[in-house]
Short mmCIF file of C-alpha atoms (C1' of nucleotides) in Angstrom, two decimals:
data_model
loop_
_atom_site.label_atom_id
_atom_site.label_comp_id
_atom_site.label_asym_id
_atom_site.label_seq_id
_atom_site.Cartn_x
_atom_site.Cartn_y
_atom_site.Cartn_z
CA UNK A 1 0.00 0.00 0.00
CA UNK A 2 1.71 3.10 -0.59
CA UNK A 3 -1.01 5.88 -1.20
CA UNK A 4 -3.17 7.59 0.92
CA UNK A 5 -6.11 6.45 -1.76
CA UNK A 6 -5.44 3.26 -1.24
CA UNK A 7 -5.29 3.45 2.41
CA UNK A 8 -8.76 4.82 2.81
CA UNK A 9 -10.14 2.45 0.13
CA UNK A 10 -9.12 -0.60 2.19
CA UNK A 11 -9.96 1.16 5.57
CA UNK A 12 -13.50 2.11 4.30
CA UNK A 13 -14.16 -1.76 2.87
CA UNK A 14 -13.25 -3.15 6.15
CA UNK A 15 -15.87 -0.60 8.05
CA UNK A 16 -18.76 -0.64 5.22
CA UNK A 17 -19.58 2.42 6.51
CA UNK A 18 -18.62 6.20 5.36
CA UNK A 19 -16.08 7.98 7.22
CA UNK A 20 -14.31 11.36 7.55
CA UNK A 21 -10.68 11.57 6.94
CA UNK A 22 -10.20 11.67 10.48
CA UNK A 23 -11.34 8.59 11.36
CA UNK A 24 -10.14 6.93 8.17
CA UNK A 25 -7.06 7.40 9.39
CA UNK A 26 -7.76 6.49 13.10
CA UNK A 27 -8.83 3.28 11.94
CA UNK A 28 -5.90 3.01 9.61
CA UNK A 29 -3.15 3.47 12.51
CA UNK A 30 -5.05 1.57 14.81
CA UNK A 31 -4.74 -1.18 12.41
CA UNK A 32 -1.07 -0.77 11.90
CA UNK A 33 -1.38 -0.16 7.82
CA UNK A 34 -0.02 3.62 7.81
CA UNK A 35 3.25 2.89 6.13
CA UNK A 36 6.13 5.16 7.46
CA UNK A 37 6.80 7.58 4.13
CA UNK A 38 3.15 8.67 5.15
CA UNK A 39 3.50 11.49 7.94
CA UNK A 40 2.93 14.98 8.73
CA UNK A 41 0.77 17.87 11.12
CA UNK A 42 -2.27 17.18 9.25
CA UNK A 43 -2.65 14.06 7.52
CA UNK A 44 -6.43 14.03 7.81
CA UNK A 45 -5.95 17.31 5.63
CA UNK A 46 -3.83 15.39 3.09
CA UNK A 47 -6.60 12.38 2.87
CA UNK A 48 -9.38 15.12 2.38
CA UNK A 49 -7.41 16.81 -0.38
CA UNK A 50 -6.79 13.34 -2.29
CA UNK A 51 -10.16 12.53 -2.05
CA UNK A 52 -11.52 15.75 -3.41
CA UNK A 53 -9.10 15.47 -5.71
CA UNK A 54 -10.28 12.29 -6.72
CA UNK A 55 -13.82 12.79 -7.26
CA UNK A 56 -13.30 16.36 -8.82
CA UNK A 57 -10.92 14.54 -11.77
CA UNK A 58 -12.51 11.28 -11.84
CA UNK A 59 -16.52 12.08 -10.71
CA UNK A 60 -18.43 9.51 -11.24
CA UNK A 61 -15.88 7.23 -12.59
CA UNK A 62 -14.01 7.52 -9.13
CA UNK A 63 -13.67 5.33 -6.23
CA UNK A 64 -14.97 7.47 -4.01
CA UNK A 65 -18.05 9.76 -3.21
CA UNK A 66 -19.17 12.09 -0.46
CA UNK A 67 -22.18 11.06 1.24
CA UNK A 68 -22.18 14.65 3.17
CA UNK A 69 -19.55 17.25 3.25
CA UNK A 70 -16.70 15.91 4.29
CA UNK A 71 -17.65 12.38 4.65
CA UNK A 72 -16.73 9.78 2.03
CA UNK A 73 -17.64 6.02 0.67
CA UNK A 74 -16.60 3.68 -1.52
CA UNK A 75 -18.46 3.23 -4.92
CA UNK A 76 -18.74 -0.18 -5.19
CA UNK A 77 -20.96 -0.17 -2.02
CA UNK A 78 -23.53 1.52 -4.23
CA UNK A 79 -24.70 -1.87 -6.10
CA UNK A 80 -24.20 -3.54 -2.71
CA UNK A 81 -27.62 -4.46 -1.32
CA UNK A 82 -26.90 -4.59 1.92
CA UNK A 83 -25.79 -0.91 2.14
CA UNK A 84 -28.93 1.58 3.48
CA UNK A 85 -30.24 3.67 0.45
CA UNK A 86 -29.80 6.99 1.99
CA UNK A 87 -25.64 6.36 1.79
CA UNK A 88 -25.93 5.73 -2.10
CA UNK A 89 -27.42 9.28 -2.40
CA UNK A 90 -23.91 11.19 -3.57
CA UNK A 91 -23.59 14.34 -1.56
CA UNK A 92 -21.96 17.38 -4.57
CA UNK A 93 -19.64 19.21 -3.03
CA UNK A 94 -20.01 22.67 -4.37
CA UNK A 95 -17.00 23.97 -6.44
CA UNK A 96 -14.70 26.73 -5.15
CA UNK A 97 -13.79 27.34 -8.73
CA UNK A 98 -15.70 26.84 -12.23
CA UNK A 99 -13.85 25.08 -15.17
CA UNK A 100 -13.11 28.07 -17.60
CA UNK A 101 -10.94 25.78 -19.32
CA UNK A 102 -13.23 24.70 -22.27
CA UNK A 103 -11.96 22.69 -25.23
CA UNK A 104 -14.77 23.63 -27.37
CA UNK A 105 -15.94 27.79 -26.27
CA UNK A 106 -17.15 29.06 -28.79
CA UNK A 107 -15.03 31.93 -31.03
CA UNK A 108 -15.25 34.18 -34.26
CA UNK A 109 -13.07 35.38 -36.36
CA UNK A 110 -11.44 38.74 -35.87
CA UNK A 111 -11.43 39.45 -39.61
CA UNK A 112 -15.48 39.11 -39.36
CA UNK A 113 -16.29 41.04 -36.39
CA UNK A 114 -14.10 44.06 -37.88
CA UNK A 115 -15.81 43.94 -41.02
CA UNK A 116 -19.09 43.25 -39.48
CA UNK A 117 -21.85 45.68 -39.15
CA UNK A 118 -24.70 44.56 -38.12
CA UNK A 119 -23.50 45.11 -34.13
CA UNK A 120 -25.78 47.79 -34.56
CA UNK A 121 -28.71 45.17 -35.66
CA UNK A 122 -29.01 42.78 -32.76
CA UNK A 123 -26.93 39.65 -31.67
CA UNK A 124 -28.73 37.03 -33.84
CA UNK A 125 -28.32 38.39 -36.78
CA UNK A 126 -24.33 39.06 -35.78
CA UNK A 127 -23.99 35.40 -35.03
CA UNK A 128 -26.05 33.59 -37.67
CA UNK A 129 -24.10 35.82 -40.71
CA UNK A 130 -20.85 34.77 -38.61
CA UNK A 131 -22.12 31.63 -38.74
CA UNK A 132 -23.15 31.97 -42.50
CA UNK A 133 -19.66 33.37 -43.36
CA UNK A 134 -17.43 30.32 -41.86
CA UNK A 135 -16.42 32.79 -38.70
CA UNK A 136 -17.07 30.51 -36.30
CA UNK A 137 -15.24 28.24 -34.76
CA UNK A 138 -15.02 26.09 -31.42
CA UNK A 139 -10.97 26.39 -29.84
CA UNK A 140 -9.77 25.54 -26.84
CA UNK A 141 -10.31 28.51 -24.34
CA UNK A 142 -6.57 28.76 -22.65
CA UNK A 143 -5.02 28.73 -26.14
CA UNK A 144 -7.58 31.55 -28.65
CA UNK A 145 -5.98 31.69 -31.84
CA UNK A 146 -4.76 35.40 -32.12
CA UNK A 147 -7.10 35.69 -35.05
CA UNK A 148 -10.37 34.60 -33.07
CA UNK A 149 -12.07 36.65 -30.10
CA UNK A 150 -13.65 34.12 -27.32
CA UNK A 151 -17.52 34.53 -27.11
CA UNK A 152 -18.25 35.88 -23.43
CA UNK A 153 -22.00 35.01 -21.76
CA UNK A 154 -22.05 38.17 -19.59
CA UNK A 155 -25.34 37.86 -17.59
CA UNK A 156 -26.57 40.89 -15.20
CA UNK A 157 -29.32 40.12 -12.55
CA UNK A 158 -31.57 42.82 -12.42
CA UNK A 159 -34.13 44.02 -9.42
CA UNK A 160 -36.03 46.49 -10.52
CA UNK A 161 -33.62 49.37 -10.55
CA UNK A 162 -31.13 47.74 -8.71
CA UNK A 163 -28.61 45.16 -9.95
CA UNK A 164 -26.59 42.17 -7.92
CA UNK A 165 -22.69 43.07 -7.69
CA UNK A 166 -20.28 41.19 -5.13
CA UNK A 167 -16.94 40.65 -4.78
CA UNK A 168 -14.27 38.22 -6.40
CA UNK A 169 -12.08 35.99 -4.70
CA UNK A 170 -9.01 34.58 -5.52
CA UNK A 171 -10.62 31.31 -6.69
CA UNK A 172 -13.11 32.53 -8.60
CA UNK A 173 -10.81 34.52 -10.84
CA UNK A 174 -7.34 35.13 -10.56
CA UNK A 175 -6.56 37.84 -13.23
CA UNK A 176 -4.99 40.99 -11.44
CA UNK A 177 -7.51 43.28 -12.79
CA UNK A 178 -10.32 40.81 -11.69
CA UNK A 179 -8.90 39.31 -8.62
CA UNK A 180 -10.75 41.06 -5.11
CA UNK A 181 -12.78 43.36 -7.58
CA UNK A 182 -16.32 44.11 -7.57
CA UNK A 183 -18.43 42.57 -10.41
CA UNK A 184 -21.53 42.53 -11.77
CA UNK A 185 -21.39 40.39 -14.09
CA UNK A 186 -21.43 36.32 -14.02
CA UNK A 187 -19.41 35.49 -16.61
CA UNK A 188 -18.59 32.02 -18.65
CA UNK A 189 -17.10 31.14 -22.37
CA UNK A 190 -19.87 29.70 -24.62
CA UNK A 191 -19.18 26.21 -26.03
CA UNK A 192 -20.60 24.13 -28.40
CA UNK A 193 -22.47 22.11 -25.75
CA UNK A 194 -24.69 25.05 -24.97
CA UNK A 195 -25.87 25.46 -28.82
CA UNK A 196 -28.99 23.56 -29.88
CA UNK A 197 -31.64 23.64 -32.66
CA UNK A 198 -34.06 25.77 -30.07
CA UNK A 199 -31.67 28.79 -30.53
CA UNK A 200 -30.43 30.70 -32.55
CA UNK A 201 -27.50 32.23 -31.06
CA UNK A 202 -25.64 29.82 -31.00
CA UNK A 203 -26.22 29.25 -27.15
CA UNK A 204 -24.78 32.27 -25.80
CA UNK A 205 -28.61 32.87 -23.62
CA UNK A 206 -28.18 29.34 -22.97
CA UNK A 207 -24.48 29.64 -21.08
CA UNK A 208 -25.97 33.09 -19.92
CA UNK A 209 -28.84 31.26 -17.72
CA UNK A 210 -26.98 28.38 -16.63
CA UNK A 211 -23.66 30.48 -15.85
CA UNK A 212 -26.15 32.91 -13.32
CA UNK A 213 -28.37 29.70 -12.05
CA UNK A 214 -25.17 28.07 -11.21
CA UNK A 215 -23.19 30.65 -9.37
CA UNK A 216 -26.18 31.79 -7.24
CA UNK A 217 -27.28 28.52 -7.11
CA UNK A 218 -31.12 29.27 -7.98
CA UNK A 219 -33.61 27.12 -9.51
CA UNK A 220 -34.91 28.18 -13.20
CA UNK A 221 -38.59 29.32 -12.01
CA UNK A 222 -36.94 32.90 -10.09
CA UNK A 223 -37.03 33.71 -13.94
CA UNK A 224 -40.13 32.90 -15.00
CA UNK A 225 -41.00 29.54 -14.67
CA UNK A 226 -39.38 26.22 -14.61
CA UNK A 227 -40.88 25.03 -18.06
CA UNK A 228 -40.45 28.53 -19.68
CA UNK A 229 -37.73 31.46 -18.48
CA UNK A 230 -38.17 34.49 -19.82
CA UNK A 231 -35.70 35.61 -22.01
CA UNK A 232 -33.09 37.82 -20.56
CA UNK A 233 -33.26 41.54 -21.77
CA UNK A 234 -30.32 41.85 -24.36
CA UNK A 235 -28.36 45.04 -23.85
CA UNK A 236 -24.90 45.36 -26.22
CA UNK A 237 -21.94 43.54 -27.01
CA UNK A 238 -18.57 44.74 -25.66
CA UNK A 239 -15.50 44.03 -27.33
CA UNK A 240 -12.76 43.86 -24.85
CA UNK A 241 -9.49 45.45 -25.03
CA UNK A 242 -7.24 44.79 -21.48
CA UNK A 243 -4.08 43.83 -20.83
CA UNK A 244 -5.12 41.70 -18.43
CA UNK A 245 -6.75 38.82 -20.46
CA UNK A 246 -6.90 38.30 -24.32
CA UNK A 247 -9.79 40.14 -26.59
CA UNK A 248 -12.87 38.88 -26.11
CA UNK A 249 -16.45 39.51 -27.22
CA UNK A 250 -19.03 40.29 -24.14
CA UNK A 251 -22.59 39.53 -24.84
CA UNK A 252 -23.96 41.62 -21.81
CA UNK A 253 -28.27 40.53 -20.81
CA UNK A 254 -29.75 41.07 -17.93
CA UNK A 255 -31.75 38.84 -16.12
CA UNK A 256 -34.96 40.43 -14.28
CA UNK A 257 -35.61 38.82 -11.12
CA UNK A 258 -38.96 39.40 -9.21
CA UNK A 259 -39.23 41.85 -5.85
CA UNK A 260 -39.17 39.48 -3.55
CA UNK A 261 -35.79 37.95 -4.34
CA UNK A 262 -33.19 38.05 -2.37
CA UNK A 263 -29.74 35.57 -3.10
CA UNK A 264 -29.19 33.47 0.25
CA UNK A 265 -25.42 34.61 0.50
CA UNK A 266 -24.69 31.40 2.92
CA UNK A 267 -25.11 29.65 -0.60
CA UNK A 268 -22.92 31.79 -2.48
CA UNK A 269 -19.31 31.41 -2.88
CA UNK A 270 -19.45 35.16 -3.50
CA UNK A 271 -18.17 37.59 -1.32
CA UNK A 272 -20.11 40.81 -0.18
CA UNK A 273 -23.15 40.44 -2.31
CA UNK A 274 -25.61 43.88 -2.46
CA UNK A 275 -28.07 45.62 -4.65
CA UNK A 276 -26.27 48.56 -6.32
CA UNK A 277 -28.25 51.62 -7.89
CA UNK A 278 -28.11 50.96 -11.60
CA UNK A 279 -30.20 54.83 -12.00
CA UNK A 280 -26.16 56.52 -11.26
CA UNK A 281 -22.60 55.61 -11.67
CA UNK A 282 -21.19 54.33 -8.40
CA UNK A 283 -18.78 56.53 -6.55
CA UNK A 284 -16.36 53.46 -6.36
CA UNK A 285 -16.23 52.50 -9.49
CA UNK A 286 -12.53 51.67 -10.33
CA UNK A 287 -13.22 49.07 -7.27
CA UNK A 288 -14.79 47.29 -10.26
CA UNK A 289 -13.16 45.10 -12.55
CA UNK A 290 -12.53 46.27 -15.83
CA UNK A 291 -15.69 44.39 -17.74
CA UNK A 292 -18.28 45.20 -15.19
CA UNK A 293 -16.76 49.16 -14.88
CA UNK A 294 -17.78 49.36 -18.59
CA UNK A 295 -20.96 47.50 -18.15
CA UNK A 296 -21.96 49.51 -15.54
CA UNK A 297 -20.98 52.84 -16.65
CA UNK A 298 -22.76 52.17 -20.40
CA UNK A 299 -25.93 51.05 -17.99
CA UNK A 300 -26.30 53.84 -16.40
CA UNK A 301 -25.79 56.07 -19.45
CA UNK A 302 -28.50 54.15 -21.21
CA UNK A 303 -30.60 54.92 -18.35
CA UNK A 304 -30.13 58.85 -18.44
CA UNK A 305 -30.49 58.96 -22.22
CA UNK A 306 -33.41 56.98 -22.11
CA UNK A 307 -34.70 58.94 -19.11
CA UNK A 308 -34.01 62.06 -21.22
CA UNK A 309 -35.75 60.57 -23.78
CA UNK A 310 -38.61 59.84 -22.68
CA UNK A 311 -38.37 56.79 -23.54
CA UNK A 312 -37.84 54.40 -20.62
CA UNK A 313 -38.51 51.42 -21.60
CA UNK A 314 -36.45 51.39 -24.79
CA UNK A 315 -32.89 50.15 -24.62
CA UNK A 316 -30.29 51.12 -27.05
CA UNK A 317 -29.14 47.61 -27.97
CA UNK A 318 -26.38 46.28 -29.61
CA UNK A 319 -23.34 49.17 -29.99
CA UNK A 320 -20.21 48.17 -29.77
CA UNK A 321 -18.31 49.32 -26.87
CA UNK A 322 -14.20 49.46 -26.39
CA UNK A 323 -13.14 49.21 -23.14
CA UNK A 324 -9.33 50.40 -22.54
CA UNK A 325 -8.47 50.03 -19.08
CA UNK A 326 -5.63 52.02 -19.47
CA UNK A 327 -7.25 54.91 -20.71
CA UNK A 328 -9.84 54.47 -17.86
"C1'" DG B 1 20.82 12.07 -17.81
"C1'" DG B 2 16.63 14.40 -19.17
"C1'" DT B 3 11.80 14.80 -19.19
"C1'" DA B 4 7.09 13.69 -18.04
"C1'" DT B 5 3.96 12.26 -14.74
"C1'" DA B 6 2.24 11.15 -10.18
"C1'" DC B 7 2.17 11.99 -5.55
"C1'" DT B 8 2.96 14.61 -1.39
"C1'" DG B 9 2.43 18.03 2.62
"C1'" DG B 10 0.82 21.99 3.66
"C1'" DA B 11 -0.54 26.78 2.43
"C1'" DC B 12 -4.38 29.15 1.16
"C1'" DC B 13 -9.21 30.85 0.80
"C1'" DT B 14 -13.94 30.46 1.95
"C1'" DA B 15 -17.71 28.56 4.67
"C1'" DC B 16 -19.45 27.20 8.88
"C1'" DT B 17 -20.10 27.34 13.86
"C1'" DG B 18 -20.07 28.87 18.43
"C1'" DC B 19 -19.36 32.53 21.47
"C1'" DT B 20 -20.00 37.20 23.05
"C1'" DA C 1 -23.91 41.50 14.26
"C1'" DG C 2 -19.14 40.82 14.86
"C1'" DC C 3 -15.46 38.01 15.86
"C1'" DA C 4 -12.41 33.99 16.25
"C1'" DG C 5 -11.54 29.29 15.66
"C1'" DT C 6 -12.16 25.32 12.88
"C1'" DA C 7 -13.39 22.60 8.80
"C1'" DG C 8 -13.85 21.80 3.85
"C1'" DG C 9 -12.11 22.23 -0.60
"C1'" DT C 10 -8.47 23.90 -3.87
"C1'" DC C 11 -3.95 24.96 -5.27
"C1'" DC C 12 1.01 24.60 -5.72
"C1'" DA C 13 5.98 23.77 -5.10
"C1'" DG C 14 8.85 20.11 -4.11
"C1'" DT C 15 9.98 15.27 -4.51
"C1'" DA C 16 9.75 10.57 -6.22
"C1'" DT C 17 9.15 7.54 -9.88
"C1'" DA C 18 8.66 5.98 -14.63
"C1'" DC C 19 9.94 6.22 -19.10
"C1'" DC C 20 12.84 7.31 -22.97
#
DNA sequence: GGTATACTGGACCTACTGCT
DNA sequence: AGCAGTAGGTCCAGTATACC
């Protein structure tokens, strides 16, 4: 035996039973099988981390599950009749960190988007004539070809006249311009997995929904209902220009939630989540990251022109917006 | 010997809990 | 509500091992 896997897969056949890390390896020493190259302060710590490990590389294929937070099981006891029913229920650990790190995210060629003018139309049009035109392609996200901007899913939750913002951790993004900043925006690459023959933009809504239902952990109905959401409100594309990550396209929606809503932050793995006024631009806005800053700021000018206008419930959709951080 | 891969301990960050 | 201590989950640098 001469991993800690190991050692808790023979420790937790012998007890049939799940067990913490802790008393994994309690049993393990009192049974003499903790070989010496295994030591430390914190070896319970150690066993955790290789079992998350485990299950977060191998999921279902592993040899392990957690039947509650930190408790774990073998999976072979889960065809075993004589095991009780509620321990074959898989307890999912929530993620500290989502998997950016798509092989298929959806992209478009430079070339197209520069000659492209129907930004000023609306996004479906943009993405079926990219499509059309051979300008789309599916890459893997950490390596963009320098001739393709990434397709963003930028999705805004809106109350009213207020909008969700919270803070980033290390975890959830560690880009120096996005790292401890305040966002508004929940953010994912699009990939081919989120397209289907019931849209037609090429999924971007799709990754839009399931990017904000994931992070805040909601169920599908807080936007309508659980058969039919309502569609998000589209507001504008961004193209991005920072020198903190590669050019991307934003597709910025919002996401109106109803009064009463209010995100159970125990849930979240967001820090400092409030309602900011979306009617002015914040005091404190360089606290924001560079995406959200723009987002925010052409928000708010919408609002005033709009306002202005007379026209309040008419959104200027679809302009293309530069952000320079730089320059900001 | 050089390189790739696997494994390790523990640091790190966030969430949870109990106390005041 | 605020704080401190602890637990859970993730990350990473260092080391061991396998392979060429």
């Amino acid at each position: 035996m001469d991993s800690y896997l190991e050692l808790a897969e023979m420790v937790l056949r012998a007890a049939r039973r799940p067990l913490s890390p802790r008393a994994i390896l309690d049993a393990a020493y009192k049974a003499g099988m903790v070989p010496s190259h295994l030591f430390g302060k914190a070896q319970h710590k150690t066993l955790q981390a290789r079992l998350s490990e485990e299950i977060l590389r191998l999921k279902l294929d592993s040899r392990f599950y957690r039947t509650d937070p930190g408790v774990f099981f073998l999976s072979e006891f889960r065809a075993d009749p004589d095991i009780a029913d509620e321990l074959k229920d898989p307890f999912h650990a929530r993620r500290r960190t989502r998997d950016l790190a798509k092989s298929s995210a959806l992209a478009i060629s430079r070339k197209f988007v520069e000659s492209s003018n129907s930004w000023s139309t609306d996004w479906h049009n943009f993405l079926a004539e990219a499509d059309r035109c051979g300008a789309v392609h599916y890459v893997d996200a950490r390596r963009v070809p320098p001739d393709f901007y990434l397709i963003w899913a930028f999705s805004i939750v809106r109350r009213s006249t207020q909008l969700l913002s919270y803070r980033i951790g290390r975890y959830r993004d560690d880009r120096d311009a996005f790292v401890n900043r305040r966002s508004i925006g929940f953010t994912d690459v699009v990939s081919y997995e989120d397209a289907s023959l019931f849209n037609n933009d090429l999924g971007v809504t799709n990754r839009g929904l399931a990017v904000v239902l994931d992070d805040l952990d909601l169920s599908r109905s807080v936007f309508g209902s659980n058969e039919d959401v309502n569609a998000p409100d589209v507001l504008f594309s961004m193209l991005t220009v920072d020198e903190s990550s590669q050019p991307a396209i934003l597709f910025v929606m919002e996401w109106a939630c109803p009064e009463w809503f209010e995100p159970t932050a125990r849930r979240l793995s967001l820090n400092e989540v409030q309602w900011i006024d979306a009617t002015r631009v914040p005091n404190d806005l360089n606290d924001f990251e560079p995406w959200s800053s723009a987002a925010l700021s052409a928000i708010v000018d919408d609002y005033l022109r709009c306002r202005n206008e007379e026209k309040e419930n008419k959104r200027s959709a679809n302009s293309l917006y530069r952000i320079r951080t730089k320059e900001r």
